[in-house]
PDB file with SEQRES, HELIX, SHEET and CRYST1 records, atoms N, CA, C and O in Angstrom:
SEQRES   1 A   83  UNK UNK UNK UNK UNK UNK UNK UNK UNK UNK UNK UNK UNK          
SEQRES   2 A   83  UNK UNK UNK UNK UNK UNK UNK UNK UNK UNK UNK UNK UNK          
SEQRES   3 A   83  UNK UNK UNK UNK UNK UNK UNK UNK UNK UNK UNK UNK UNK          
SEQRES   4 A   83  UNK UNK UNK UNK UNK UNK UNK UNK UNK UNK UNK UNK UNK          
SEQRES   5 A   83  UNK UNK UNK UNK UNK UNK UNK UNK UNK UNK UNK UNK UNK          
SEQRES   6 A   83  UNK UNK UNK UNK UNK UNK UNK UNK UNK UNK UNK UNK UNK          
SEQRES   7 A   83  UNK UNK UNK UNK UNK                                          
HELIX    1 AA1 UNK A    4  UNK A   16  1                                  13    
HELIX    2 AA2 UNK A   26  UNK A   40  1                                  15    
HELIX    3 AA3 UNK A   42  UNK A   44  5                                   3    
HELIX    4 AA4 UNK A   46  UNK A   57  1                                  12    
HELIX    5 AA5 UNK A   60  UNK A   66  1                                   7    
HELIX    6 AA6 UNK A   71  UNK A   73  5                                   3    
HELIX    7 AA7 UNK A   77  UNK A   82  1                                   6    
CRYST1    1.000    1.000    1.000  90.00  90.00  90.00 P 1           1          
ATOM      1  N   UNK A   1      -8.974  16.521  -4.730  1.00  0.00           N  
ATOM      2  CA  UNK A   1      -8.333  17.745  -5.165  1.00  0.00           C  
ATOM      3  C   UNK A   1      -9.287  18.933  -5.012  1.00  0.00           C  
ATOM      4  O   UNK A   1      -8.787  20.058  -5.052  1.00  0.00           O  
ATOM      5  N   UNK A   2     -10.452  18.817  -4.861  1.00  0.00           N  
ATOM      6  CA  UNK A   2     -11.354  19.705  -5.016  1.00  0.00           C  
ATOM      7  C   UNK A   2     -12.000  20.320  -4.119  1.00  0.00           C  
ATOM      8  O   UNK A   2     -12.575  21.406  -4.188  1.00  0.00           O  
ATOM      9  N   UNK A   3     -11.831  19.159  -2.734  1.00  0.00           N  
ATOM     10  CA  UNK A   3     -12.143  19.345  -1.695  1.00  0.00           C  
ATOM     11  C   UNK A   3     -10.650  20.252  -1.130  1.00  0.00           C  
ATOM     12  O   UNK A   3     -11.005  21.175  -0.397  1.00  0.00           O  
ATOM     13  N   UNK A   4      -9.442  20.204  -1.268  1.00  0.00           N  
ATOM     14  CA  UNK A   4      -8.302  20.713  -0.560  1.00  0.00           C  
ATOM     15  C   UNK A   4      -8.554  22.156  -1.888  1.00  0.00           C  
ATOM     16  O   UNK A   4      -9.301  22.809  -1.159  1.00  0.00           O  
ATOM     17  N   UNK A   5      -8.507  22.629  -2.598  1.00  0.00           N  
ATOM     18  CA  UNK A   5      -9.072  23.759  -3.125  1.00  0.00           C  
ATOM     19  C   UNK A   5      -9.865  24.149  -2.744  1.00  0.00           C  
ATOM     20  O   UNK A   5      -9.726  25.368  -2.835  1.00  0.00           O  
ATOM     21  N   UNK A   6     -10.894  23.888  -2.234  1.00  0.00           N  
ATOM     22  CA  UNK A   6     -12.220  24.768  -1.450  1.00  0.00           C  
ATOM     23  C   UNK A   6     -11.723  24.837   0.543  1.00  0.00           C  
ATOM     24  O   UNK A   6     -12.331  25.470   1.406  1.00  0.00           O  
ATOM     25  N   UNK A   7     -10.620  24.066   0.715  1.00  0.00           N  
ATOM     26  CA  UNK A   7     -10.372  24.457   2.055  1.00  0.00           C  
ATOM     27  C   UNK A   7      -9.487  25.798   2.063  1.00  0.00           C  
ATOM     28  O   UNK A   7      -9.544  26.772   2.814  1.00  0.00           O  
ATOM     29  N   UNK A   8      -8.368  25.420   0.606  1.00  0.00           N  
ATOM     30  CA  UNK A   8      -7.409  26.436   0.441  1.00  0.00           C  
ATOM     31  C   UNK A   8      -8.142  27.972   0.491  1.00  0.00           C  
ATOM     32  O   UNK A   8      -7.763  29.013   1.029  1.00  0.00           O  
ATOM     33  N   UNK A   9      -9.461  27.628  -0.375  1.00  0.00           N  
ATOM     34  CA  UNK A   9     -10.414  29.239  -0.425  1.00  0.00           C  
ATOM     35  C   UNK A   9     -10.497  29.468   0.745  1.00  0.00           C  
ATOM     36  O   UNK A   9      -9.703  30.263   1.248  1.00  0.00           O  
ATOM     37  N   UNK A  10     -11.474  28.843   1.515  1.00  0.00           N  
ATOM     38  CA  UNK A  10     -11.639  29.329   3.005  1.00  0.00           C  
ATOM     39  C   UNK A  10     -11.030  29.326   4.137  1.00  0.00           C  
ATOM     40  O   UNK A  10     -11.744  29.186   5.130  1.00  0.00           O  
ATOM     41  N   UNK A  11      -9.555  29.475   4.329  1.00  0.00           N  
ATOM     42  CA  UNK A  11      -8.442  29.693   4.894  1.00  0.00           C  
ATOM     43  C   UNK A  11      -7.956  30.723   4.542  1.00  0.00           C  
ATOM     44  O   UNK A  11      -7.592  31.545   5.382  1.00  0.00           O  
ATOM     45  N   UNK A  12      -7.822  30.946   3.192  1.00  0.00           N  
ATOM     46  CA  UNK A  12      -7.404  32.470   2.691  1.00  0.00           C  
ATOM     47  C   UNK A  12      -8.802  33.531   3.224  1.00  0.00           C  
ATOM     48  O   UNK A  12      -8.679  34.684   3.636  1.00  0.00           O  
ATOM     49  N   UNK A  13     -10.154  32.734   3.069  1.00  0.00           N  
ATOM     50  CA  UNK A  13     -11.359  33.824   3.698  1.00  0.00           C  
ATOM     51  C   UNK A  13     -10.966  34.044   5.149  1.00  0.00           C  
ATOM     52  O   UNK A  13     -11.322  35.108   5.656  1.00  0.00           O  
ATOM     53  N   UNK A  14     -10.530  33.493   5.615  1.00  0.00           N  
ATOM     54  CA  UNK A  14     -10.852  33.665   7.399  1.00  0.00           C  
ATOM     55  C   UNK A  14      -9.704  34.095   7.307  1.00  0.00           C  
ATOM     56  O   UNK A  14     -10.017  35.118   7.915  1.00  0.00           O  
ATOM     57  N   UNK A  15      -8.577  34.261   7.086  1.00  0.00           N  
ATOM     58  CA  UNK A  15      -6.817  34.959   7.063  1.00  0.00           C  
ATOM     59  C   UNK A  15      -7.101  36.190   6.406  1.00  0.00           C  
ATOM     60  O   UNK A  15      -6.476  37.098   6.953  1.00  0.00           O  
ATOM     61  N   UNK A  16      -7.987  36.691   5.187  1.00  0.00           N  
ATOM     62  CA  UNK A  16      -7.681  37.806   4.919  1.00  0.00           C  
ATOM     63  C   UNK A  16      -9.228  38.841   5.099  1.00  0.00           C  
ATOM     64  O   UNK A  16      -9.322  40.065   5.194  1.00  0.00           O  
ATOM     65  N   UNK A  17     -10.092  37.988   5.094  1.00  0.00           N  
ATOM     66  CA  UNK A  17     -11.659  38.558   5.464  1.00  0.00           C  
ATOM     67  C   UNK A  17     -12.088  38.595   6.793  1.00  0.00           C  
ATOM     68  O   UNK A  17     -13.201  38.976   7.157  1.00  0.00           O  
ATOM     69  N   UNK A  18     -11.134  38.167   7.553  1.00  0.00           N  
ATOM     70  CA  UNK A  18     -11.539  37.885   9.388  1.00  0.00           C  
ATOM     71  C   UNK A  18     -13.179  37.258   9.118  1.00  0.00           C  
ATOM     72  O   UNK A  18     -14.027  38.110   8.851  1.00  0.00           O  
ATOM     73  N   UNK A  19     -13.444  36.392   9.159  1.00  0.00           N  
ATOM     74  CA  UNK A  19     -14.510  36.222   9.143  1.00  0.00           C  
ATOM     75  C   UNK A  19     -14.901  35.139  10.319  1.00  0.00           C  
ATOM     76  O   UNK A  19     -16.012  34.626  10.454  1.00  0.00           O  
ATOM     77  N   UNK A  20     -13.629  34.883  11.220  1.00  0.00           N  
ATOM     78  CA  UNK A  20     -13.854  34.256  12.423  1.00  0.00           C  
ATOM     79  C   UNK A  20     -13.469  35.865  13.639  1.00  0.00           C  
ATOM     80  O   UNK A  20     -13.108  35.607  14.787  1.00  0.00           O  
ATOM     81  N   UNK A  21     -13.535  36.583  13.429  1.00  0.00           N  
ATOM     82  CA  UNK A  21     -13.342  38.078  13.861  1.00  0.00           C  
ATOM     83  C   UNK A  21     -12.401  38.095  14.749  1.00  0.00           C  
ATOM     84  O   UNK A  21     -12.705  38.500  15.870  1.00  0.00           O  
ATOM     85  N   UNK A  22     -10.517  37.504  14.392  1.00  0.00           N  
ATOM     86  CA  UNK A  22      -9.712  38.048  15.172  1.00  0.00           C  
ATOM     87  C   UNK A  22      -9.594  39.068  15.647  1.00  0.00           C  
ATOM     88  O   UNK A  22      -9.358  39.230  16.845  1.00  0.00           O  
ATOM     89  N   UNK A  23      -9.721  39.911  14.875  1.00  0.00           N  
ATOM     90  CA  UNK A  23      -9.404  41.009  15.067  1.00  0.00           C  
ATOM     91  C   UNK A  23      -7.798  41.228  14.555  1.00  0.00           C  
ATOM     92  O   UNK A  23      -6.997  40.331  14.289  1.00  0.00           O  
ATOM     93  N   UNK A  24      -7.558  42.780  14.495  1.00  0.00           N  
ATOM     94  CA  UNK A  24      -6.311  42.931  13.833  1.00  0.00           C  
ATOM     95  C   UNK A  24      -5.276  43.330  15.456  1.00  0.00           C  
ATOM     96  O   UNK A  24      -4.307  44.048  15.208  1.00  0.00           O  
ATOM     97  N   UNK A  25      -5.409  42.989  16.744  1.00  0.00           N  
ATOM     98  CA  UNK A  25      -4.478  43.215  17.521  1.00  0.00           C  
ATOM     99  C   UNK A  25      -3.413  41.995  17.324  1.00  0.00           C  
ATOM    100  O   UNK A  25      -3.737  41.232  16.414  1.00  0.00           O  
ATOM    101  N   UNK A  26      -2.240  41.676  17.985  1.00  0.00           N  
ATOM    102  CA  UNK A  26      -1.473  41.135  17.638  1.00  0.00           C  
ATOM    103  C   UNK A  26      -1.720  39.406  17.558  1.00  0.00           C  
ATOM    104  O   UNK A  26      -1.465  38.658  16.614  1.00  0.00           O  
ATOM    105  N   UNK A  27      -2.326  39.064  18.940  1.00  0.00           N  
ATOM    106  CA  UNK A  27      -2.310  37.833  18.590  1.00  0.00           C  
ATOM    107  C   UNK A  27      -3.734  37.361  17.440  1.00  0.00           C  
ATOM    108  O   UNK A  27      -4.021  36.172  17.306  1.00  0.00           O  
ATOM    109  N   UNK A  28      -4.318  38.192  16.877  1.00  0.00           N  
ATOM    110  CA  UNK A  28      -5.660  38.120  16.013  1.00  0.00           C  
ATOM    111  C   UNK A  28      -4.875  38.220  14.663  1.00  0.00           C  
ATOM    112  O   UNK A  28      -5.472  37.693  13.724  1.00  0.00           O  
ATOM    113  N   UNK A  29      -3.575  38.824  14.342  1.00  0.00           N  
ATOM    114  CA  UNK A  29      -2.955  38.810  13.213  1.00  0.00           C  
ATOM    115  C   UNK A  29      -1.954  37.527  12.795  1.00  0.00           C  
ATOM    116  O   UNK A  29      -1.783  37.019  11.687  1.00  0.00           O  
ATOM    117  N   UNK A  30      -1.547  37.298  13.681  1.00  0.00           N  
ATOM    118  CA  UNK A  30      -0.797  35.542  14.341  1.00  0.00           C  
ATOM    119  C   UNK A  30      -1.826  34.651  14.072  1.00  0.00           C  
ATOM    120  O   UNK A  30      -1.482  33.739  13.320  1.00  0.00           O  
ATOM    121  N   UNK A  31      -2.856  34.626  14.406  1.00  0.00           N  
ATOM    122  CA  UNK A  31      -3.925  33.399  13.919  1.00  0.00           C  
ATOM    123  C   UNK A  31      -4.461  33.712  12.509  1.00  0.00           C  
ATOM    124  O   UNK A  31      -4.844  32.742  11.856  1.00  0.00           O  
ATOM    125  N   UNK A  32      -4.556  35.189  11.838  1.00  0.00           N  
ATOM    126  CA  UNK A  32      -4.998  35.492  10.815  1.00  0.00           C  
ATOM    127  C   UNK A  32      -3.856  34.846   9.473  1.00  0.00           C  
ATOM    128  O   UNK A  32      -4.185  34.331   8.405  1.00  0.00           O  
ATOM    129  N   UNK A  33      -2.403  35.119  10.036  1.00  0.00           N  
ATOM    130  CA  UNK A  33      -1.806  34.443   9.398  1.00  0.00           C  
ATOM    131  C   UNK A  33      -0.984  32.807   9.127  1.00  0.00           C  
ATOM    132  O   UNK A  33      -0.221  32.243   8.344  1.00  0.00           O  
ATOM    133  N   UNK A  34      -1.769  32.573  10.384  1.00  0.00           N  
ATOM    134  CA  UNK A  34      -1.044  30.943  10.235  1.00  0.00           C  
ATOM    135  C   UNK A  34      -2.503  30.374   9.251  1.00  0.00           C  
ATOM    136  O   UNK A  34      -2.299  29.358   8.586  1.00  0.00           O  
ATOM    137  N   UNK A  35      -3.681  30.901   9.178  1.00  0.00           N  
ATOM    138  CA  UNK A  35      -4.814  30.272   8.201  1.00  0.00           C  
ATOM    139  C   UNK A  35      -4.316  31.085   6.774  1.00  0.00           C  
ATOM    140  O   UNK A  35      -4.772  30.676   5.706  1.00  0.00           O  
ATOM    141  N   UNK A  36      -3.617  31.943   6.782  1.00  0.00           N  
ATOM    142  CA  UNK A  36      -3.033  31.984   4.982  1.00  0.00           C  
ATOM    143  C   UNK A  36      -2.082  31.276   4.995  1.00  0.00           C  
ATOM    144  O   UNK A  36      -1.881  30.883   3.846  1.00  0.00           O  
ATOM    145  N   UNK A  37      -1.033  30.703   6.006  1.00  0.00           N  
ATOM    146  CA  UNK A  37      -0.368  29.788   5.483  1.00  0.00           C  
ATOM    147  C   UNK A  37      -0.487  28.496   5.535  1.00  0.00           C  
ATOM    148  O   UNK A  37       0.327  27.617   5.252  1.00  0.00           O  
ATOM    149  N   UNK A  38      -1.799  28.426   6.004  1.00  0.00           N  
ATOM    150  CA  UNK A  38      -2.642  27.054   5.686  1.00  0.00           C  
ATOM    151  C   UNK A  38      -3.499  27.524   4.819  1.00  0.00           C  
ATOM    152  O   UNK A  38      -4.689  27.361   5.091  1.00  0.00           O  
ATOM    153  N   UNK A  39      -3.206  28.100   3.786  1.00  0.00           N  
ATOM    154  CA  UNK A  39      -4.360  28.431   2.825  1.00  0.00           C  
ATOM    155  C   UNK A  39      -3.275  28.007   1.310  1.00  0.00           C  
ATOM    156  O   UNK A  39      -3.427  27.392   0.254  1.00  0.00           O  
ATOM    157  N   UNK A  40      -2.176  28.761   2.004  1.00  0.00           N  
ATOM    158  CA  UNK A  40      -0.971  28.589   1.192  1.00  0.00           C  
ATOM    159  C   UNK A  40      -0.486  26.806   0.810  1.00  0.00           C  
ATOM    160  O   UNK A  40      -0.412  26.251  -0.287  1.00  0.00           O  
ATOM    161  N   UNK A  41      -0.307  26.442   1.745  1.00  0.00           N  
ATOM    162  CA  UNK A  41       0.021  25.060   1.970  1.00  0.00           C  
ATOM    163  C   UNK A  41      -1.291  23.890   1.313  1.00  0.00           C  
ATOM    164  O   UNK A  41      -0.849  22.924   0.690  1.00  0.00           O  
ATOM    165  N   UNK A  42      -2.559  23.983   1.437  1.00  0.00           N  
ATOM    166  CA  UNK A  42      -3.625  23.515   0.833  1.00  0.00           C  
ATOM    167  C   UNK A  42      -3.434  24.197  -0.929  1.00  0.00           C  
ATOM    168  O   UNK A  42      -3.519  23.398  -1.861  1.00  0.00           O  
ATOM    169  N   UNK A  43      -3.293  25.038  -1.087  1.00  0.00           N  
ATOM    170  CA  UNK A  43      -3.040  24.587  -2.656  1.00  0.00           C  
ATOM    171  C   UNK A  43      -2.361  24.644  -3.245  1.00  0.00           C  
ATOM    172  O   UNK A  43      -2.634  25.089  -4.360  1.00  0.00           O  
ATOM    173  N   UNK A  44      -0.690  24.160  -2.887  1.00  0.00           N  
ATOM    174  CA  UNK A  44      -0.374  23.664  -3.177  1.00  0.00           C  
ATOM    175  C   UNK A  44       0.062  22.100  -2.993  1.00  0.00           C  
ATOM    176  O   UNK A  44       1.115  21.522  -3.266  1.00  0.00           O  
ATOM    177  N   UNK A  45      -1.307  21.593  -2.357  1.00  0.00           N  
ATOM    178  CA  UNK A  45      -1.440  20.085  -2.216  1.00  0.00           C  
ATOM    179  C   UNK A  45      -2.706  19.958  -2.995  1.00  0.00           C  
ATOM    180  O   UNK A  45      -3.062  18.802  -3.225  1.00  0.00           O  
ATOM    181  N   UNK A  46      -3.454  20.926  -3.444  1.00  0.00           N  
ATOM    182  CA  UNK A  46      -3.916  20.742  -4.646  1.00  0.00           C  
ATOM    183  C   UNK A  46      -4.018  20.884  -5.735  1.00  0.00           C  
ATOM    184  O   UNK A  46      -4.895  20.417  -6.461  1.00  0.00           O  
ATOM    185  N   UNK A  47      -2.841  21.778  -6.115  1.00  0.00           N  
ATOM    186  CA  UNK A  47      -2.376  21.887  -7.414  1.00  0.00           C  
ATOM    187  C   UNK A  47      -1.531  20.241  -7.647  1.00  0.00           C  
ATOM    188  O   UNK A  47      -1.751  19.461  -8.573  1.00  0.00           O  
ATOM    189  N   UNK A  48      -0.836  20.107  -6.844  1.00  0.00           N  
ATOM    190  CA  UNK A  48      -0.099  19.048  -6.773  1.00  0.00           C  
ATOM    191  C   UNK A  48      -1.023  17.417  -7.486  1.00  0.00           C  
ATOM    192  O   UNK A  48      -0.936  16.722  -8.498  1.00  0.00           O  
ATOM    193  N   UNK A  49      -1.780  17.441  -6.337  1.00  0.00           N  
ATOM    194  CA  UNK A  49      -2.746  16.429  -6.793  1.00  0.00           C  
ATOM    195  C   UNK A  49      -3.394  16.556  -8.302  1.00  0.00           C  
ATOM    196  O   UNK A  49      -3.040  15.804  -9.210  1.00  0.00           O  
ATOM    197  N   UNK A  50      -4.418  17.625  -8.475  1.00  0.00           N  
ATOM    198  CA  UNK A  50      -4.201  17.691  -9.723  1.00  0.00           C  
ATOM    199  C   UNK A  50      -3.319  16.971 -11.258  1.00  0.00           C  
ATOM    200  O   UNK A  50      -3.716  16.206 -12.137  1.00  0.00           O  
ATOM    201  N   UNK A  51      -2.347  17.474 -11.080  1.00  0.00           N  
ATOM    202  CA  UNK A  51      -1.059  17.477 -11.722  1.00  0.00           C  
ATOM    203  C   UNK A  51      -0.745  16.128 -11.625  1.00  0.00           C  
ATOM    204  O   UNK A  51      -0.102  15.564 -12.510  1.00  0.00           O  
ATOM    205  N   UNK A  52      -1.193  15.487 -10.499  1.00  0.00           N  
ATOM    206  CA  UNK A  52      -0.497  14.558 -10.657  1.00  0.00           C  
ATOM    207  C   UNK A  52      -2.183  13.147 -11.613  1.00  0.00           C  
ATOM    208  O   UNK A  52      -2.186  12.235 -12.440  1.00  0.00           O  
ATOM    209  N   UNK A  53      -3.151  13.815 -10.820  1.00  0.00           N  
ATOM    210  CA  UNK A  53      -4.222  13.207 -11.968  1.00  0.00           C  
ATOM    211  C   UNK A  53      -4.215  13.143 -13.053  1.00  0.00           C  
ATOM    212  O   UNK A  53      -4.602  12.204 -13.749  1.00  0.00           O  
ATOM    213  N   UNK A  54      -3.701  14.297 -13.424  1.00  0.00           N  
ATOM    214  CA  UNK A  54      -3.510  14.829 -15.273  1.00  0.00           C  
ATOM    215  C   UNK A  54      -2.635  14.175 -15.503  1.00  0.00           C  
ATOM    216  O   UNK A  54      -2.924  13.400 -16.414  1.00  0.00           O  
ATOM    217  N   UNK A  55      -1.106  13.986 -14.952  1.00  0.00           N  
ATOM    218  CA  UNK A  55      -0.311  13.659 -15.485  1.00  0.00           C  
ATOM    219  C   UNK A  55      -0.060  11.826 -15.481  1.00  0.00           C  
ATOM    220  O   UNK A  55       1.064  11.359 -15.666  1.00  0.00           O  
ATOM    221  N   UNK A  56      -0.923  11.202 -15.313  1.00  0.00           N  
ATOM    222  CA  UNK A  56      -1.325   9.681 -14.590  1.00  0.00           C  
ATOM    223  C   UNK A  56      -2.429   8.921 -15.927  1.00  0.00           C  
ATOM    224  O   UNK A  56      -2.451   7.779 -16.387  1.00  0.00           O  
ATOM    225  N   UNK A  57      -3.442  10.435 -16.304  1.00  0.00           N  
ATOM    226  CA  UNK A  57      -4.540   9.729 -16.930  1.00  0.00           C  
ATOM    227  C   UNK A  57      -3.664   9.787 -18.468  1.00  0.00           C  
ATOM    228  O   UNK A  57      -4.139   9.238 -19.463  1.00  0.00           O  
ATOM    229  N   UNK A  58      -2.496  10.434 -18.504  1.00  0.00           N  
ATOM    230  CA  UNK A  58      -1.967  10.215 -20.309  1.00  0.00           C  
ATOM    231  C   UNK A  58      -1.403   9.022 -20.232  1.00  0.00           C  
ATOM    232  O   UNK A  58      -1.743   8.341 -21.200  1.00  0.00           O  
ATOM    233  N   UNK A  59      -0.585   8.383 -19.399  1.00  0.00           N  
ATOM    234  CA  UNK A  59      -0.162   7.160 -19.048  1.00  0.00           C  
ATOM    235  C   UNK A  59      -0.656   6.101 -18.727  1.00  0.00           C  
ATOM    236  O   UNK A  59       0.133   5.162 -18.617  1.00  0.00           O  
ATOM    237  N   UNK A  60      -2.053   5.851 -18.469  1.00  0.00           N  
ATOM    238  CA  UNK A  60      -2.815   5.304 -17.347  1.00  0.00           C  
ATOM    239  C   UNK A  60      -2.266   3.791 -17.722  1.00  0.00           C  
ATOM    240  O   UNK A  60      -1.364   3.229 -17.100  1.00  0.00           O  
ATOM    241  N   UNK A  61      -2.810   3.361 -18.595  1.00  0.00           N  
ATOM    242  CA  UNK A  61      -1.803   1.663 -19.044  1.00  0.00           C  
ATOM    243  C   UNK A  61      -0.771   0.859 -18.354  1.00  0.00           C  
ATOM    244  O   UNK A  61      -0.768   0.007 -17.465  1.00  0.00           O  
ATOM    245  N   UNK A  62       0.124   1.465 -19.116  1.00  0.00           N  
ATOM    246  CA  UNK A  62       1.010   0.928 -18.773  1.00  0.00           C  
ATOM    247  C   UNK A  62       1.733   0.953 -16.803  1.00  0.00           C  
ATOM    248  O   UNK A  62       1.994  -0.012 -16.084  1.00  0.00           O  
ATOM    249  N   UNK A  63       1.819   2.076 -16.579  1.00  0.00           N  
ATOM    250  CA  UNK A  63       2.421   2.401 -15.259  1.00  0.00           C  
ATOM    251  C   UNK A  63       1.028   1.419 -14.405  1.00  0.00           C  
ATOM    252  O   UNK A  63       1.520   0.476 -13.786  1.00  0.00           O  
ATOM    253  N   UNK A  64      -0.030   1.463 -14.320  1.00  0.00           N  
ATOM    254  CA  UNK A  64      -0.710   0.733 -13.637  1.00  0.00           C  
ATOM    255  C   UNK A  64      -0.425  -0.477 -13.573  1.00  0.00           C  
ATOM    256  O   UNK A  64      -0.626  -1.067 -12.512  1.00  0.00           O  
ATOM    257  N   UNK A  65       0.196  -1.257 -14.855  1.00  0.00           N  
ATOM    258  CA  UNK A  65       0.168  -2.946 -14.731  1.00  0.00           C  
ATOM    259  C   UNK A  65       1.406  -2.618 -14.321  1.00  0.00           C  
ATOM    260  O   UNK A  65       1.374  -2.988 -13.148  1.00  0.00           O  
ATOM    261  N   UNK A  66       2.724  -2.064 -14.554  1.00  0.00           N  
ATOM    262  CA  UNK A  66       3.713  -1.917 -13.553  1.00  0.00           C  
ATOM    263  C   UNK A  66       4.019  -2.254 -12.417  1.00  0.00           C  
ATOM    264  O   UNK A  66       4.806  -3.123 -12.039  1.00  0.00           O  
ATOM    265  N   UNK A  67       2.959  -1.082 -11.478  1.00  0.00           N  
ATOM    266  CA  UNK A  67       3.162  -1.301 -10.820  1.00  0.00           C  
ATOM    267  C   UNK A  67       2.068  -2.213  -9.931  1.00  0.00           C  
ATOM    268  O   UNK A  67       1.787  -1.948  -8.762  1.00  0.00           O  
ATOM    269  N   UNK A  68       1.748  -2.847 -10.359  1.00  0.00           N  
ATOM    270  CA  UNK A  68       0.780  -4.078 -10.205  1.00  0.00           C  
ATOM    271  C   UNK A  68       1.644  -4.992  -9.775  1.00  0.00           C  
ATOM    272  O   UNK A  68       1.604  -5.489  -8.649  1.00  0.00           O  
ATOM    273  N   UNK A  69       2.858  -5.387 -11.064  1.00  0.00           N  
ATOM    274  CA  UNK A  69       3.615  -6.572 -10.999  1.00  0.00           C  
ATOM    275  C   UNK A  69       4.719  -6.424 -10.244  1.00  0.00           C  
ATOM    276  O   UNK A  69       5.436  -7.407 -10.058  1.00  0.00           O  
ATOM    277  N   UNK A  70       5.096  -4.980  -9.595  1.00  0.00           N  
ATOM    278  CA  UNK A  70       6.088  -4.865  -8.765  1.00  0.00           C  
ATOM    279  C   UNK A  70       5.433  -5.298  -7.520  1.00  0.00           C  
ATOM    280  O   UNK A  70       5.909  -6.377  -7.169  1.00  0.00           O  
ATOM    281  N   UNK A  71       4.637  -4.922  -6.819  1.00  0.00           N  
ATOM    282  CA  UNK A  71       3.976  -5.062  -6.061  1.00  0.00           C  
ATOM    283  C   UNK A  71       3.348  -6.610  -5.908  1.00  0.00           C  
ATOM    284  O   UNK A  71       3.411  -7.150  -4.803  1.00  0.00           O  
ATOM    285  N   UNK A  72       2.965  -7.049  -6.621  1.00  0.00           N  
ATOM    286  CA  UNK A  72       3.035  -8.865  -6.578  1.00  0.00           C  
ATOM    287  C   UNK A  72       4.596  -9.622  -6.126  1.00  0.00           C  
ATOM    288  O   UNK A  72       4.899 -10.689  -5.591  1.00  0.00           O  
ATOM    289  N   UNK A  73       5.201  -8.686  -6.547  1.00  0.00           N  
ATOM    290  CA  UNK A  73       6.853  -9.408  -5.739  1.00  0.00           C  
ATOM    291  C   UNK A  73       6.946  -9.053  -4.930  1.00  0.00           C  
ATOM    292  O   UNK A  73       8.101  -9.234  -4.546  1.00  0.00           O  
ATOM    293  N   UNK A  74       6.383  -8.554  -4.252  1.00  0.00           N  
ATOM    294  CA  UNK A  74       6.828  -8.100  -2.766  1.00  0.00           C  
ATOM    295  C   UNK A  74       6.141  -8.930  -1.766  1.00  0.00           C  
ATOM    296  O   UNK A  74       5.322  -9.821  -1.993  1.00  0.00           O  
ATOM    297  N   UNK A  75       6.754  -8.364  -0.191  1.00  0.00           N  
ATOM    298  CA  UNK A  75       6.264  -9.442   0.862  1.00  0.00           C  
ATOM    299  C   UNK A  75       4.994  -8.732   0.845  1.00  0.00           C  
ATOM    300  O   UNK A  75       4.955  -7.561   0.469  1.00  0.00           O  
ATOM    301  N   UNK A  76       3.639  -9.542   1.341  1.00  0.00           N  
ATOM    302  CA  UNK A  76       2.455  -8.717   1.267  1.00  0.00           C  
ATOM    303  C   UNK A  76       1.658  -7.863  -0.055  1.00  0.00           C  
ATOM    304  O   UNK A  76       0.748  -7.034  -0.021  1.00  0.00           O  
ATOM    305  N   UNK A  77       2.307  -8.366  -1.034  1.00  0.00           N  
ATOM    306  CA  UNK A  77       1.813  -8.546  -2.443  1.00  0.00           C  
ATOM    307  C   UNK A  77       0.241  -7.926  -2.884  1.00  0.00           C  
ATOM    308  O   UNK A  77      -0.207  -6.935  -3.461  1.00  0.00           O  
ATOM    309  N   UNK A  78      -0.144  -8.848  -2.395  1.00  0.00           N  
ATOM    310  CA  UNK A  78      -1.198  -9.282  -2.850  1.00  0.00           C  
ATOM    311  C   UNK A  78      -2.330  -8.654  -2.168  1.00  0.00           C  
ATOM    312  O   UNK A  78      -3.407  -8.375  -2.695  1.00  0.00           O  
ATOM    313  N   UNK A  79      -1.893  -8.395  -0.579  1.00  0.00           N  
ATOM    314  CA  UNK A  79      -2.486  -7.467   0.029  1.00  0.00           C  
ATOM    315  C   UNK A  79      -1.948  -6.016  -0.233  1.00  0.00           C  
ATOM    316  O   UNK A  79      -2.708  -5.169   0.236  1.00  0.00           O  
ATOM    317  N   UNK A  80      -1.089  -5.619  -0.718  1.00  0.00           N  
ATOM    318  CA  UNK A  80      -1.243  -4.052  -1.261  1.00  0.00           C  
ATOM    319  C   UNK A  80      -1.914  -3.685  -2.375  1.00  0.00           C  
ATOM    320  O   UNK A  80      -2.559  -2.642  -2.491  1.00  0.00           O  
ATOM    321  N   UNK A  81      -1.690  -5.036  -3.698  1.00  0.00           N  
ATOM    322  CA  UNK A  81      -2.496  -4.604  -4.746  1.00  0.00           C  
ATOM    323  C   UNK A  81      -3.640  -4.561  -4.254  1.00  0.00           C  
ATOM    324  O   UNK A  81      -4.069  -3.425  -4.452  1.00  0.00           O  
ATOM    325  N   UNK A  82      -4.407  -5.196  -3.697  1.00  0.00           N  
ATOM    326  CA  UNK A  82      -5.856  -5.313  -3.382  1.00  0.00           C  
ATOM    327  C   UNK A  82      -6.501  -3.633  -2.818  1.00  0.00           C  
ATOM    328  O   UNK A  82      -7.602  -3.137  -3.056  1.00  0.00           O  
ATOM    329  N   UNK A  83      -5.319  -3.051  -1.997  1.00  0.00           N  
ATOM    330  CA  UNK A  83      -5.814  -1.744  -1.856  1.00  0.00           C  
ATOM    331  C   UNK A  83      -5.723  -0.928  -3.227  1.00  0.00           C  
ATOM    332  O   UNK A  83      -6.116   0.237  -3.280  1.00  0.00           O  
TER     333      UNK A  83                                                      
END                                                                             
């Protein structure tokens, strides 16, 4: 999560600080903005993640042996829990 937050920063740096020096002619504003909307898109895959850490460690118990034992019924079982 922490690592896709520090990419999200420096995507918004190079989209709104030029700091790879598009420049502001047209196609320098086209690359300036597809890295804010990869700046955009990175956090909210790390807010996401986050959220979903936080919301995992109040539960942690139970949903883990869950899905432990779902996953033991299945074909290849035993090799998914293991990951």
């Amino acid at each position: 999560a922490c690592g896709l937050l520090a990419y999200a920063v420096w995507r918004f740096a190079q989209g709104f600080l030029d700091v790879s020096r598009w420049g502001t002619d047209r196609r320098g504003l086209m690359k300036r903005s597809g890295y804010i909307l990869g700046g955009i898109t990175h956090a909210f895959l790390a807010f996401f993640a986050i959220r979903l850490i936080f919301s995992n460690s109040a539960n942690s118990g139970t949903s883990e042996s869950q899905m432990a034992q779902f996953l033991l019924t299945q074909p290849f079982g035993q090799f998914l829990t293991g990951l």
